[in-house]
PDB file of C-alpha atoms in Angstrom:
ATOM      1  CA  MET A   1       0.332  -0.063   0.275  1.00  0.00           C
ATOM      2  CA  GLU A   2       1.245   3.714  -1.172  1.00  0.00           C
ATOM      3  CA  ILE A   3       0.850   6.408   1.956  1.00  0.00           C
ATOM      4  CA  THR A   4       1.901   9.885   1.155  1.00  0.00           C
ATOM      5  CA  LEU A   5       1.811  12.895   3.443  1.00  0.00           C
ATOM      6  CA  THR A   6      -1.828  13.716   2.372  1.00  0.00           C
ATOM      7  CA  THR A   7      -2.980  10.559   3.462  1.00  0.00           C
ATOM      8  CA  PRO A   8      -3.486  10.852   7.311  1.00  0.00           C
ATOM      9  CA  ALA A   9      -4.384  14.404   6.490  1.00  0.00           C
ATOM     10  CA  LEU A  10      -7.750  12.733   4.383  1.00  0.00           C
ATOM     11  CA  LEU A  11      -9.282  11.786   8.109  1.00  0.00           C
ATOM     12  CA  PHE A  12      -8.757  15.681   9.839  1.00  0.00           C
ATOM     13  CA  PRO A  13     -12.349  16.818   8.741  1.00  0.00           C
ATOM     14  CA  ALA A  14     -13.888  13.613   9.708  1.00  0.00           C
ATOM     15  CA  ILE A  15     -12.187  13.809  13.412  1.00  0.00           C
ATOM     16  CA  SER A  16     -12.850  17.135  13.808  1.00  0.00           C
ATOM     17  CA  LEU A  17     -16.739  16.616  13.075  1.00  0.00           C
ATOM     18  CA  LEU A  18     -16.650  13.981  15.268  1.00  0.00           C
ATOM     19  CA  LEU A  19     -15.249  15.752  18.275  1.00  0.00           C
ATOM     20  CA  LEU A  20     -17.467  18.557  17.483  1.00  0.00           C
ATOM     21  CA  ALA A  21     -20.509  16.178  17.654  1.00  0.00           C
ATOM     22  CA  TYR A  22     -19.171  14.541  20.726  1.00  0.00           C
ATOM     23  CA  THR A  23     -18.597  18.158  22.258  1.00  0.00           C
ATOM     24  CA  ASN A  24     -21.932  18.975  21.434  1.00  0.00           C
ATOM     25  CA  ARG A  25     -23.575  15.369  23.492  1.00  0.00           C
ATOM     26  CA  PHE A  26     -21.161  16.047  26.903  1.00  0.00           C
ATOM     27  CA  MET A  27     -22.471  19.800  26.642  1.00  0.00           C
ATOM     28  CA  ALA A  28     -25.913  18.505  26.582  1.00  0.00           C
ATOM     29  CA  LEU A  29     -25.591  16.001  29.304  1.00  0.00           C
ATOM     30  CA  ALA A  30     -23.432  18.725  31.456  1.00  0.00           C
ATOM     31  CA  ASN A  31     -26.544  20.973  31.530  1.00  0.00           C
ATOM     32  CA  LEU A  32     -28.977  17.498  32.176  1.00  0.00           C
ATOM     33  CA  ILE A  33     -27.132  16.822  34.898  1.00  0.00           C
ATOM     34  CA  ARG A  34     -27.056  20.032  36.428  1.00  0.00           C
ATOM     35  CA  SER A  35     -30.482  20.567  36.266  1.00  0.00           C
ATOM     36  CA  LEU A  36     -31.501  16.951  37.292  1.00  0.00           C
ATOM     37  CA  LYS A  37     -29.319  17.434  40.688  1.00  0.00           C
ATOM     38  CA  GLN A  38     -30.947  20.690  41.386  1.00  0.00           C
ATOM     39  CA  ARG A  39     -34.708  19.110  40.956  1.00  0.00           C
ATOM     40  CA  TYR A  40     -32.993  15.922  43.287  1.00  0.00           C
ATOM     41  CA  ALA A  41     -31.927  17.886  46.339  1.00  0.00           C
ATOM     42  CA  THR A  42     -35.320  18.966  46.325  1.00  0.00           C
ATOM     43  CA  THR A  43     -36.970  16.610  45.854  1.00  0.00           C
ATOM     44  CA  HIS A  44     -34.528  13.267  46.627  1.00  0.00           C
ATOM     45  CA  ASN A  45     -36.632  10.765  44.250  1.00  0.00           C
ATOM     46  CA  GLN A  46     -34.911   8.057  43.404  1.00  0.00           C
ATOM     47  CA  MET A  47     -35.735   8.091  39.822  1.00  0.00           C
ATOM     48  CA  ILE A  48     -34.265  11.208  39.522  1.00  0.00           C
ATOM     49  CA  TYR A  49     -31.117   9.570  41.083  1.00  0.00           C
ATOM     50  CA  GLY A  50     -31.079   6.480  38.702  1.00  0.00           C
ATOM     51  CA  GLN A  51     -30.794   9.339  35.775  1.00  0.00           C
ATOM     52  CA  ILE A  52     -28.119  10.810  36.856  1.00  0.00           C
ATOM     53  CA  GLU A  53     -25.981   7.883  37.367  1.00  0.00           C
ATOM     54  CA  ASN A  54     -27.601   6.768  33.930  1.00  0.00           C
ATOM     55  CA  LEU A  55     -25.681  10.651  32.649  1.00  0.00           C
ATOM     56  CA  ARG A  56     -22.702   9.833  34.706  1.00  0.00           C
ATOM     57  CA  VAL A  57     -21.987   6.463  32.649  1.00  0.00           C
ATOM     58  CA  ARG A  58     -22.523   8.150  29.887  1.00  0.00           C
ATOM     59  CA  LEU A  59     -20.263  11.338  30.666  1.00  0.00           C
ATOM     60  CA  MET A  60     -17.427   8.504  31.198  1.00  0.00           C
ATOM     61  CA  LEU A  61     -18.042   7.282  27.765  1.00  0.00           C
ATOM     62  CA  ILE A  62     -18.441  10.510  26.414  1.00  0.00           C
ATOM     63  CA  ARG A  63     -15.209  11.198  27.789  1.00  0.00           C
ATOM     64  CA  ASN A  64     -13.534   8.084  26.658  1.00  0.00           C
ATOM     65  CA  MET A  65     -14.567   8.891  23.081  1.00  0.00           C
ATOM     66  CA  GLN A  66     -12.960  12.619  23.293  1.00  0.00           C
ATOM     67  CA  ALA A  67      -9.703  10.728  24.287  1.00  0.00           C
ATOM     68  CA  PHE A  68      -9.638   8.169  21.615  1.00  0.00           C
ATOM     69  CA  GLY A  69     -10.999  10.662  19.167  1.00  0.00           C
ATOM     70  CA  ILE A  70      -8.087  13.357  20.245  1.00  0.00           C
ATOM     71  CA  SER A  71      -5.238   9.788  19.811  1.00  0.00           C
ATOM     72  CA  SER A  72      -6.516   9.444  16.864  1.00  0.00           C
ATOM     73  CA  ILE A  73      -6.215  12.819  15.221  1.00  0.00           C
ATOM     74  CA  PHE A  74      -2.299  13.209  17.178  1.00  0.00           C
ATOM     75  CA  GLY A  75      -1.671   9.922  15.641  1.00  0.00           C
ATOM     76  CA  CYS A  76      -2.715  10.896  12.228  1.00  0.00           C
ATOM     77  CA  VAL A  77       0.081  14.206  12.401  1.00  0.00           C
ATOM     78  CA  PHE A  78       2.362  12.324  14.159  1.00  0.00           C
ATOM     79  CA  CYS A  79       2.368  10.049  11.071  1.00  0.00           C
ATOM     80  CA  MET A  80       2.210  13.093   9.186  1.00  0.00           C
ATOM     81  CA  PHE A  81       5.513  14.018  10.446  1.00  0.00           C
ATOM     82  CA  ILE A  82       6.932  10.574  10.496  1.00  0.00           C
ATOM     83  CA  LEU A  83       6.352  10.720   6.365  1.00  0.00           C
ATOM     84  CA  PHE A  84       7.854  14.022   5.994  1.00  0.00           C
ATOM     85  CA  ALA A  85      10.916  12.638   8.020  1.00  0.00           C
ATOM     86  CA  GLY A  86      10.726   9.984   5.397  1.00  0.00           C
ATOM     87  CA  TYR A  87      10.257   6.813   7.563  1.00  0.00           C
ATOM     88  CA  ILE A  88       7.371   4.967   5.353  1.00  0.00           C
ATOM     89  CA  THR A  89       7.105   1.666   7.064  1.00  0.00           C
ATOM     90  CA  ALA A  90       6.660   3.490  10.861  1.00  0.00           C
ATOM     91  CA  GLY A  91       3.903   5.907   9.209  1.00  0.00           C
ATOM     92  CA  LYS A  92       2.589   3.229   7.850  1.00  0.00           C
ATOM     93  CA  TYR A  93       2.169   1.871  11.140  1.00  0.00           C
ATOM     94  CA  LEU A  94       1.642   5.270  13.216  1.00  0.00           C
ATOM     95  CA  PHE A  95      -1.791   5.651  10.617  1.00  0.00           C
ATOM     96  CA  GLY A  96      -3.034   2.044  11.383  1.00  0.00           C
ATOM     97  CA  MET A  97      -3.089   3.065  14.297  1.00  0.00           C
ATOM     98  CA  SER A  98      -3.898   6.046  14.332  1.00  0.00           C
ATOM     99  CA  LEU A  99      -7.189   4.327  12.420  1.00  0.00           C
ATOM    100  CA  ILE A 100      -7.651   2.099  15.006  1.00  0.00           C
ATOM    101  CA  LEU A 101      -7.737   4.380  17.739  1.00  0.00           C
ATOM    102  CA  LEU A 102     -10.315   6.097  15.573  1.00  0.00           C
ATOM    103  CA  MET A 103     -12.827   2.320  15.168  1.00  0.00           C
ATOM    104  CA  ILE A 104     -12.274   2.065  19.544  1.00  0.00           C
ATOM    105  CA  SER A 105     -13.942   5.916  19.728  1.00  0.00           C
ATOM    106  CA  LEU A 106     -16.839   4.968  17.052  1.00  0.00           C
ATOM    107  CA  ALA A 107     -17.341   1.855  19.048  1.00  0.00           C
ATOM    108  CA  LEU A 108     -18.098   4.166  22.460  1.00  0.00           C
ATOM    109  CA  ALA A 109     -19.843   6.329  20.503  1.00  0.00           C
ATOM    110  CA  LEU A 110     -22.186   3.279  19.388  1.00  0.00           C
ATOM    111  CA  ARG A 111     -22.612   2.510  23.154  1.00  0.00           C
ATOM    112  CA  GLU A 112     -23.357   5.596  24.781  1.00  0.00           C
ATOM    113  CA  ILE A 113     -25.825   5.815  21.774  1.00  0.00           C
ATOM    114  CA  GLN A 114     -27.448   2.809  22.778  1.00  0.00           C
ATOM    115  CA  ILE A 115     -27.621   3.774  26.245  1.00  0.00           C
ATOM    116  CA  SER A 116     -29.141   6.315  25.790  1.00  0.00           C
ATOM    117  CA  VAL A 117     -32.012   5.038  23.372  1.00  0.00           C
ATOM    118  CA  ASN A 118     -32.236   2.599  26.588  1.00  0.00           C
ATOM    119  CA  ALA A 119     -32.832   5.304  28.960  1.00  0.00           C
ATOM    120  CA  LEU A 120     -35.020   7.437  26.615  1.00  0.00           C
ATOM    121  CA  ARG A 121     -37.638   3.626  26.353  1.00  0.00           C
ATOM    122  CA  LEU A 122     -37.381   4.097  30.127  1.00  0.00           C
ATOM    123  CA  GLU A 123     -39.167   7.423  30.076  1.00  0.00           C
ATOM    124  CA  LEU A 124     -41.495   6.392  27.854  1.00  0.00           C
ATOM    125  CA  ASP A 125     -42.420   2.819  29.396  1.00  0.00           C
ATOM    126  CA  ASP A 126     -42.722   5.124  32.253  1.00  0.00           C
ATOM    127  CA  LEU A 127     -45.039   7.473  30.927  1.00  0.00           C
ATOM    128  CA  GLU A 128     -47.359   5.132  29.255  1.00  0.00           C
ATOM    129  CA  GLY A 129     -47.533   3.502  32.897  1.00  0.00           C
ATOM    130  CA  THR A 130     -48.563   6.761  33.922  1.00  0.00           C
ATOM    131  CA  SER A 131     -51.292   7.494  31.279  1.00  0.00           C
ATOM    132  CA  GLU A 132     -52.960   3.578  31.854  1.00  0.00           C
ATOM    133  CA  MET A 133     -52.915   4.347  35.670  1.00  0.00           C
ATOM    134  CA  GLU A 134     -54.868   7.681  35.379  1.00  0.00           C
ATOM    135  CA  ALA A 135     -57.018   5.807  32.191  1.00  0.00           C
ATOM    136  CA  ARG A 136     -58.027   3.624  34.867  1.00  0.00           C
ATOM    137  CA  LYS A 137     -59.430   6.092  37.573  1.00  0.00           C
TER     138      LYS A 137
END
């Protein structure tokens, strides 16, 4: 496989957009946690506490998604430096490592989305249970 200086640069736009999306998810979760923490402080509702615990797991996943994404872009930049220095074989391995780091980041993103969907499904199930109980009254 032929690898040039521009090959790792092809990942820059994709990784940058991924990191922006990860940051947006992080900010949305941070705001949600703050609001739920306030609600929990006044009500001490265990369901709210459970949601906060769920968000804690998601927050850790997003942190790891960002870390692997940043490591991937760092690897691409370092790969370009290595290729510029003329070490083609080392550059190939470094670029492969960057791709693996990006795949780990994407796998963590998939897991975070699964957790998010499950949490929303629980909310909807709770809403349906409440409306069924009201209909019986």
